[in-house]
mmCIF file of C-alpha atoms in Angstrom:
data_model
loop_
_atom_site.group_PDB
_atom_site.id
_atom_site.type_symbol
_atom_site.label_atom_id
_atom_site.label_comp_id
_atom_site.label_asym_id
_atom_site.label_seq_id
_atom_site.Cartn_x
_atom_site.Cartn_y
_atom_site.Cartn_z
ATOM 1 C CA UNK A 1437 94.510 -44.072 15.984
ATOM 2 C CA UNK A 1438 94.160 -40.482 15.631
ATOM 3 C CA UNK A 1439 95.049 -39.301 11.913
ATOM 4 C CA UNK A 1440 97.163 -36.641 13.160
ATOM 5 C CA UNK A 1441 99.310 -38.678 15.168
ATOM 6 C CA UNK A 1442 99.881 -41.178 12.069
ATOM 7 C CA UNK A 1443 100.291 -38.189 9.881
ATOM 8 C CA UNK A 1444 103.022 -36.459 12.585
ATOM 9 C CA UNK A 1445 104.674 -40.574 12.729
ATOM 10 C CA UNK A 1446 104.981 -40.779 8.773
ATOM 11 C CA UNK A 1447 106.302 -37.364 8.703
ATOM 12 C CA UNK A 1448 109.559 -37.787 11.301
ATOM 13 C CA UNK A 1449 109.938 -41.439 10.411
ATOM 14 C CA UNK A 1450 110.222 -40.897 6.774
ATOM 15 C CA UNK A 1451 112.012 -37.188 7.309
ATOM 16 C CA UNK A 1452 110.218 -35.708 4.862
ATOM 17 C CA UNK A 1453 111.443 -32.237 5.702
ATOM 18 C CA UNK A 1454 115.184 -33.312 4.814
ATOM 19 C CA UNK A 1455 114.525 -33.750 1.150
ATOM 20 C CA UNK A 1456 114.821 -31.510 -1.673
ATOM 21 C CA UNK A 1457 111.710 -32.800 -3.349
ATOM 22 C CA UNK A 1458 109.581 -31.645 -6.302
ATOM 23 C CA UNK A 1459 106.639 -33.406 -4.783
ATOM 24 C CA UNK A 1460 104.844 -31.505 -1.575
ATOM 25 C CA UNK A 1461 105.060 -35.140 0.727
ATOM 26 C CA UNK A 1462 103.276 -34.925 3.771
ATOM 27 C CA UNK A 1463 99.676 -35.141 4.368
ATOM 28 C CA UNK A 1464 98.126 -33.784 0.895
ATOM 29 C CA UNK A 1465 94.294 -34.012 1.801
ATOM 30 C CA UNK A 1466 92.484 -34.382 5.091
ATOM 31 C CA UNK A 1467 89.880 -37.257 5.384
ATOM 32 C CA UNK A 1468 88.821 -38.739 8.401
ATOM 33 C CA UNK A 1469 89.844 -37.934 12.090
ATOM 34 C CA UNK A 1470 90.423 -41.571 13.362
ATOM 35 C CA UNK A 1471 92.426 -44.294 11.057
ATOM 36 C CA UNK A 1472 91.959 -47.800 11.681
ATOM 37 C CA UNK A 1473 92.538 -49.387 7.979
ATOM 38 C CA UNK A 1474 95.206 -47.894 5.871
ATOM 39 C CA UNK A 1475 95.690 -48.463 1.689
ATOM 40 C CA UNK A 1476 98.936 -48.077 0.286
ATOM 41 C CA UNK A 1477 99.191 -47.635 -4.431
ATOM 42 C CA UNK A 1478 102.151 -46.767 -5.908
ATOM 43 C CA UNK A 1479 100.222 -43.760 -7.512
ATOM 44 C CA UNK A 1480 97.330 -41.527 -6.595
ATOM 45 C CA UNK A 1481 95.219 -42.432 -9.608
ATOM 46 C CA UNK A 1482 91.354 -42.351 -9.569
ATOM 47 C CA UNK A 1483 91.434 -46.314 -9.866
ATOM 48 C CA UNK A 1484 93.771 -46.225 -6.213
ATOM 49 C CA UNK A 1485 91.060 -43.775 -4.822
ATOM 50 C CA UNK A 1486 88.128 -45.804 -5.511
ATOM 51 C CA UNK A 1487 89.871 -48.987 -4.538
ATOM 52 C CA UNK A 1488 91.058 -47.317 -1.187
ATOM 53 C CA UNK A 1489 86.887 -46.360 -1.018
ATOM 54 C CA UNK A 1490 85.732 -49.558 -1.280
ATOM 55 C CA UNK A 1491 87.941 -51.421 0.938
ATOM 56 C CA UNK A 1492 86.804 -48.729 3.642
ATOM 57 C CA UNK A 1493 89.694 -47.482 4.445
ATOM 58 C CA UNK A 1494 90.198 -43.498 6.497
ATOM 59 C CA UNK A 1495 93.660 -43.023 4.652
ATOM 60 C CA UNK A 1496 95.670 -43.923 1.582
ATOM 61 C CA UNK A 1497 99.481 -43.678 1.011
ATOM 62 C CA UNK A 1498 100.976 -43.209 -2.271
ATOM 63 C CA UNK A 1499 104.439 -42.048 -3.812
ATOM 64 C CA UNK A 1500 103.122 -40.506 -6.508
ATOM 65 C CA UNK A 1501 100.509 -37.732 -4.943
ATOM 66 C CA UNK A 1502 98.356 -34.931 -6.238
ATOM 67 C CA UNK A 1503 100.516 -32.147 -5.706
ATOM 68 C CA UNK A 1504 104.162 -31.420 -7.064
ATOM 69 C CA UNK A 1505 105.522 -27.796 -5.950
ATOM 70 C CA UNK A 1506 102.937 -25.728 -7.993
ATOM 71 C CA UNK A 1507 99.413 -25.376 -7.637
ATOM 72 C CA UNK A 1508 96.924 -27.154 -9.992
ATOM 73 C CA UNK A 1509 93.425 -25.910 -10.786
ATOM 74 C CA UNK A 1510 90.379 -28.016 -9.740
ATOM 75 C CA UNK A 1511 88.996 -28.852 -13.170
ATOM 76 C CA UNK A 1512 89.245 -31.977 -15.113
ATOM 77 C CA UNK A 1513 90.575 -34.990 -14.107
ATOM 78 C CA UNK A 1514 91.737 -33.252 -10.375
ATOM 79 C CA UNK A 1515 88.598 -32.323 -9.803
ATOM 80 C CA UNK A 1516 87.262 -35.861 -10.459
ATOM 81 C CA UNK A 1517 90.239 -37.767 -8.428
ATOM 82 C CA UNK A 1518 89.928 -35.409 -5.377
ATOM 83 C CA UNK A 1519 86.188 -35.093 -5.319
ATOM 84 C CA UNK A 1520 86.130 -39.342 -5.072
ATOM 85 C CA UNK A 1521 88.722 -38.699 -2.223
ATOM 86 C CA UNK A 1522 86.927 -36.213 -0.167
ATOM 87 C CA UNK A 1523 83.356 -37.933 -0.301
ATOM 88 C CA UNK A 1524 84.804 -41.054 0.299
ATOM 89 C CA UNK A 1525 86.499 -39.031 3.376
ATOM 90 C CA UNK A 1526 89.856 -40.828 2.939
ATOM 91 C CA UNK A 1527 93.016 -38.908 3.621
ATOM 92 C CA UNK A 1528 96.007 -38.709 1.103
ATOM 93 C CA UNK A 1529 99.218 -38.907 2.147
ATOM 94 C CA UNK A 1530 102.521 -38.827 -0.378
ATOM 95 C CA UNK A 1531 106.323 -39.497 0.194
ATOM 96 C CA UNK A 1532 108.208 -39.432 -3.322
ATOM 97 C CA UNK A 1533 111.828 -38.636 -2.382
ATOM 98 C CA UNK A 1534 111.585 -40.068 1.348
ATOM 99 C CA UNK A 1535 110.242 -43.383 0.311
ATOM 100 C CA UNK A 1536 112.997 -44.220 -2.121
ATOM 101 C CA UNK A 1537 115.731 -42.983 -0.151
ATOM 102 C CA UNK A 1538 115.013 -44.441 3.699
ATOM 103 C CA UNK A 1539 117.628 -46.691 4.507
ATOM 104 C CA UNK A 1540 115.118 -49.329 6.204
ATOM 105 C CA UNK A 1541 111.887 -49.108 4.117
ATOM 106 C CA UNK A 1542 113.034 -47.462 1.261
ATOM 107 C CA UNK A 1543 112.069 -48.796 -2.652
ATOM 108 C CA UNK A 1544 116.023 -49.164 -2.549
ATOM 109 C CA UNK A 1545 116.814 -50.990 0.195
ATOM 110 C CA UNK A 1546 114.057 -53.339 0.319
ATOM 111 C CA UNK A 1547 114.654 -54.040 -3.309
ATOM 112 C CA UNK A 1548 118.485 -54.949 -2.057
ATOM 113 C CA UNK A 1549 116.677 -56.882 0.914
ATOM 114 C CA UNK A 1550 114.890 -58.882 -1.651
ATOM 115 C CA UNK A 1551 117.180 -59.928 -4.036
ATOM 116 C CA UNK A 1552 119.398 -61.270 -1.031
ATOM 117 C CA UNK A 1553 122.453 -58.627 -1.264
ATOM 118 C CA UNK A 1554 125.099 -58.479 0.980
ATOM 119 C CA UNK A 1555 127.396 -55.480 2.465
ATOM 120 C CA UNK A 1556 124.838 -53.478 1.276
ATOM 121 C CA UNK A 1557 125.814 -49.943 1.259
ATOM 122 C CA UNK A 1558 124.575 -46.448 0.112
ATOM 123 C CA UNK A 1559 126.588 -44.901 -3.097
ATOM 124 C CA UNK A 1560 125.813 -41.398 -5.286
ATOM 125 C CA UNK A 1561 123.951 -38.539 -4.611
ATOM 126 C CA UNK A 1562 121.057 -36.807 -5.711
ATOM 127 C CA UNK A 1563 120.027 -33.274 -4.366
ATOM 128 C CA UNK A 1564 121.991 -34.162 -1.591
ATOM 129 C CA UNK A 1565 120.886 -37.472 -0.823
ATOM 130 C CA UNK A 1566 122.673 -40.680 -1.474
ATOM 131 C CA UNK A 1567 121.133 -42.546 -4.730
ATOM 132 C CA UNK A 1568 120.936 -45.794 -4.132
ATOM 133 C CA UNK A 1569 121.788 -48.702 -2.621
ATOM 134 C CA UNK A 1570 125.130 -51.176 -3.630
ATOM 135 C CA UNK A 1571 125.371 -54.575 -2.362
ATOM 136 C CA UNK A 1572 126.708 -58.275 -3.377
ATOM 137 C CA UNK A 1573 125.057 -61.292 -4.238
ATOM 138 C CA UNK A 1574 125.972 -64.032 -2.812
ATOM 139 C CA UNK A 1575 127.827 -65.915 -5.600
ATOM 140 C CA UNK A 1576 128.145 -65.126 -9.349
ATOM 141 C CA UNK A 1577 125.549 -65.298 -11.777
ATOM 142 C CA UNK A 1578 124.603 -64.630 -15.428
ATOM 143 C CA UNK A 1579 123.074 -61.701 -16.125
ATOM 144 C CA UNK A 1580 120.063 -64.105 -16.920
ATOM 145 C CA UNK A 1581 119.718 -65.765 -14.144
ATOM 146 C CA UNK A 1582 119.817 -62.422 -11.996
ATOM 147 C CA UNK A 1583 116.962 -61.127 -14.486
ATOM 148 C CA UNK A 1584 115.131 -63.787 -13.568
ATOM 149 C CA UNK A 1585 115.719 -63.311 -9.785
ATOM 150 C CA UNK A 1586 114.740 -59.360 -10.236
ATOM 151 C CA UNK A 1587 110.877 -61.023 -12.121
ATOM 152 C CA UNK A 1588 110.489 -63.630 -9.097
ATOM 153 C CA UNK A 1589 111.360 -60.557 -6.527
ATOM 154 C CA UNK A 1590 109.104 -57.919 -8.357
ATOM 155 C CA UNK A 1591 106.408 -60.579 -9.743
ATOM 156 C CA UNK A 1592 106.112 -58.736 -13.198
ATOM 157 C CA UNK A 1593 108.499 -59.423 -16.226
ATOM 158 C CA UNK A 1594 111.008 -57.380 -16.961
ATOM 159 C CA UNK A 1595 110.803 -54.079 -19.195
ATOM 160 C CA UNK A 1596 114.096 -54.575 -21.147
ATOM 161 C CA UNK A 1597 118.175 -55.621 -20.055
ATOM 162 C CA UNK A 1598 121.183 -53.685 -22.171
ATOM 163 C CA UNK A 1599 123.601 -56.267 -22.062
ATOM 164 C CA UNK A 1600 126.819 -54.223 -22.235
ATOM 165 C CA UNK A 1601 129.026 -55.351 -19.689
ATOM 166 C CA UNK A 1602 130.500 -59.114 -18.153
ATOM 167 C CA UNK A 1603 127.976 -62.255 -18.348
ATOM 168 C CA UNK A 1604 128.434 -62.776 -14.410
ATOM 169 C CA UNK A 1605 127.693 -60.495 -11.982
ATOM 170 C CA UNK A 1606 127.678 -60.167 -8.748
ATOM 171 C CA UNK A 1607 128.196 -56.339 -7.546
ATOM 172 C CA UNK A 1608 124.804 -54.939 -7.645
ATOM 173 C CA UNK A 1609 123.411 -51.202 -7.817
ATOM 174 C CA UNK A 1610 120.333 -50.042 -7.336
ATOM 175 C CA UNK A 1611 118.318 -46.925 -7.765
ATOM 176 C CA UNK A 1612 114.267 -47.555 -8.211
ATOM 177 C CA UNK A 1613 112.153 -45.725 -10.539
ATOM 178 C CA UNK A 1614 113.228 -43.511 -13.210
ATOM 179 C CA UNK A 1615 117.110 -43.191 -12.656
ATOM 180 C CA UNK A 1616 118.636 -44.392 -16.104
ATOM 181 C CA UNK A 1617 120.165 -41.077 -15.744
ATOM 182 C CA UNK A 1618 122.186 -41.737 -12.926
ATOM 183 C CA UNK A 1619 123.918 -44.524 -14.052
ATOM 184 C CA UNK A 1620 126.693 -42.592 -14.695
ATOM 185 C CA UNK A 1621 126.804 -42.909 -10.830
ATOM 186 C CA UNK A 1622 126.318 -46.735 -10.698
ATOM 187 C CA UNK A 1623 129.681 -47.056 -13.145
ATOM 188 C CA UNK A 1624 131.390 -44.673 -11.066
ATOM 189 C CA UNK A 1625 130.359 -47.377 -7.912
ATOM 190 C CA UNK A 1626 132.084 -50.219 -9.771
ATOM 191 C CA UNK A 1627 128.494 -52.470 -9.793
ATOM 192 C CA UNK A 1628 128.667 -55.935 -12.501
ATOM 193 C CA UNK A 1629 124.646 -54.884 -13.387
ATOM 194 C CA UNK A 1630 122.752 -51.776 -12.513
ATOM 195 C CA UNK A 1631 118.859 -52.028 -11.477
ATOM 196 C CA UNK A 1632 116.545 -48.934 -12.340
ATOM 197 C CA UNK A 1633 112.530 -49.176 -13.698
ATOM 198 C CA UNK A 1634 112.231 -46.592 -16.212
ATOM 199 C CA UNK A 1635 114.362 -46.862 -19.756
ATOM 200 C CA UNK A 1636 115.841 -43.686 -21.089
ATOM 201 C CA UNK A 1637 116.433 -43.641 -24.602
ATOM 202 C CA UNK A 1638 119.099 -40.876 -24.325
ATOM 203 C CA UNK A 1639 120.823 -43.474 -22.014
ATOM 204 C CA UNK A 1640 121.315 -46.116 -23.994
ATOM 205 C CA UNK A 1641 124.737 -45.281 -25.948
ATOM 206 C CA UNK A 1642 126.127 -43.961 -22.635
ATOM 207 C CA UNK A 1643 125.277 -47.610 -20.954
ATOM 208 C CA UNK A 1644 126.964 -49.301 -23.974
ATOM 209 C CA UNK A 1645 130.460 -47.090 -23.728
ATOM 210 C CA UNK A 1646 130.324 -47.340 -20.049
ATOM 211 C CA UNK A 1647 130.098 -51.056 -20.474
ATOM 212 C CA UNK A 1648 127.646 -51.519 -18.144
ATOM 213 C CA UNK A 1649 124.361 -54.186 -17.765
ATOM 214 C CA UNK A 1650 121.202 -52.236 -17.188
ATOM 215 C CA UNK A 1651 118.094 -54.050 -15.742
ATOM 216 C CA UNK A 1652 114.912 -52.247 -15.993
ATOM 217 C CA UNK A 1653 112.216 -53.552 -13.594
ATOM 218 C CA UNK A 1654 109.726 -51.467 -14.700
ATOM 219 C CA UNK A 1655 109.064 -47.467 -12.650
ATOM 220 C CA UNK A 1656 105.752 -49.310 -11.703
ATOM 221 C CA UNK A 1657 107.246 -52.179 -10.381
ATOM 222 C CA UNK A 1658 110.189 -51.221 -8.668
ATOM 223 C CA UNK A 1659 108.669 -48.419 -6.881
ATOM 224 C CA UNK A 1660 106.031 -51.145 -5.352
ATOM 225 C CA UNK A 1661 109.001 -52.194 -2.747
ATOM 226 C CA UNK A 1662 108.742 -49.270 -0.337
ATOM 227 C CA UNK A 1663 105.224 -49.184 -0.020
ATOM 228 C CA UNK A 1664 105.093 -52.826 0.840
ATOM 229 C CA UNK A 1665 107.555 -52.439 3.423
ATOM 230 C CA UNK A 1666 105.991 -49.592 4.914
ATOM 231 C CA UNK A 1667 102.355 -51.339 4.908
ATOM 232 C CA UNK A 1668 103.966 -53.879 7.278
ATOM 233 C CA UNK A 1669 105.984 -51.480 9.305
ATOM 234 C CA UNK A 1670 102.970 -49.615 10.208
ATOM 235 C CA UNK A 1671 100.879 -52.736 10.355
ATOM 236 C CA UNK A 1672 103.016 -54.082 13.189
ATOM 237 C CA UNK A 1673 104.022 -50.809 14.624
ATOM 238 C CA UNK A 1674 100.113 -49.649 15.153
ATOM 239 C CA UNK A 1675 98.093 -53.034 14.320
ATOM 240 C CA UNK A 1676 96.104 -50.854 11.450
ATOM 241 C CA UNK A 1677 95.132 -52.983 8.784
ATOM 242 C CA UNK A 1678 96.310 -52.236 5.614
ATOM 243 C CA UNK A 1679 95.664 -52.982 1.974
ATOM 244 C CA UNK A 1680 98.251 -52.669 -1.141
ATOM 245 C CA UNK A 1681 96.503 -51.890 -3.964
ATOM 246 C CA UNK A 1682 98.174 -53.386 -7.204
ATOM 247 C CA UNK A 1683 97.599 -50.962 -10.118
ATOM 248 C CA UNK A 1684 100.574 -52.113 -12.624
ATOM 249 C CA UNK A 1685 100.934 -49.678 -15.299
ATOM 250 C CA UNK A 1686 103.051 -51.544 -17.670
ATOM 251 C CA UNK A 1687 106.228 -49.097 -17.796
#
């Protein structure tokens, strides 16, 4: 299909012009005119460009892009990253904000669609936009055995659990990447265990007061969901083939 008409479907379906976002989303460099084979990394690294290269792809989709709100010289590592990109002539297109936030493919909600919750629901607000996403397992568990449902549903081990609420939980709230400092918010929502990716040290005695269980699934990890579930919306939408290219950074 015709990059422009991808570019002008990503950009209503994921309403990128409705978010308050320090990252420019939207179509950050022009590659080819005609997609066929799309690749999807949870960051715009020079690893994800050369894997998007060599699995001949005309576009690549990250959440992490180039650009965020001011301009960057062309020197260094930049230059390096986008000169791979442009002879490779592969498009890069990045939704931050959009892609944790949509209420069908977002990192959020397909983490809730994962993990099995029910009644899932939106709850807090950030620049306008609600959070994250609260739902219910199905019956109780620990707070181990729902750590070890979070691994099985993200397929990397966990970063770290605070322990500093009930043993069983059930009420669940979720808010991908680095949101430790939101879970004021979570509290606020009533949630048994709270599921973000990034620690925070300056979170950690608020956690323990608020008597709350904080699972962190890793930023890496947890920010994987979205882009998943928008590689198969688009690949049954548009039959483009797509590839998801697993970079894992560790944190």
């Amino acid at each position: 299909m015709r990059r422009d008409e991808l570019v002008a479907y990503l950009d209503e379906y994921l309403q990128i012009k409705t978010f308050d976002d320090s990252s420019n989303n939207g179509l950050q460099v022009e590659g080819a005119n005609e997609v066929s084979r799309l690749a999807l990394a949870v960051d715009a690294s020079l690893a994800a460009i050369e894997g998007a290269a060599a699995a001949g792809v005309q576009m690549l989709i990250v959440h992490h892009g180039f650009y965020w709100s001011k301009p960057i010289m062309v020197t260094g590592l930049h230059r390096r990253r986008l000169g791979r990109l442009l002879a490779a002539d592969v498009s890069l297109y990045a939704a931050h904000l959009p892609l944790d936030f949509h209420q069908e493919i977002g990192n959020n909600a397909t983490l809730a669609r994962w993990l099995g919750l029910q009644e899932v629901t939106s709850f807090g607000d950030y620049k306008g936009q609600p959070a994250g996403m609260f739902g219910h397992l199905s019956a109780p568990v620990t707070l181990a055995e729902f750590g070890a449902q979070v691994e099985a549903a993200l397929g990397e081990p966990l970063i770290k659990v605070w322990p500093f609420g009930s043993d069983r939980v059930q009420k669940v709230g979720i808010i991908s990447g680095g949101a430790a400092f939101l879970l004021d918010q979570a509290a606020a929502a009533g949630v048994d265990v709270y599921l973000t990716g990034e620690m925070s040290h300056s979170s950690y005695h608020q956690a323990r007061e608020l008597g709350l269980n904080v699972v962190f699934g890793g930023h890496y990890a947890t920010e994987t969901a979205g882009l998943k579930a928008l590689s198969d919306h688009l690949a049954a939408r548009f039959a483009l083939e797509t590839v998801f290219l697993d970079l894992p950074t560790g944190a």
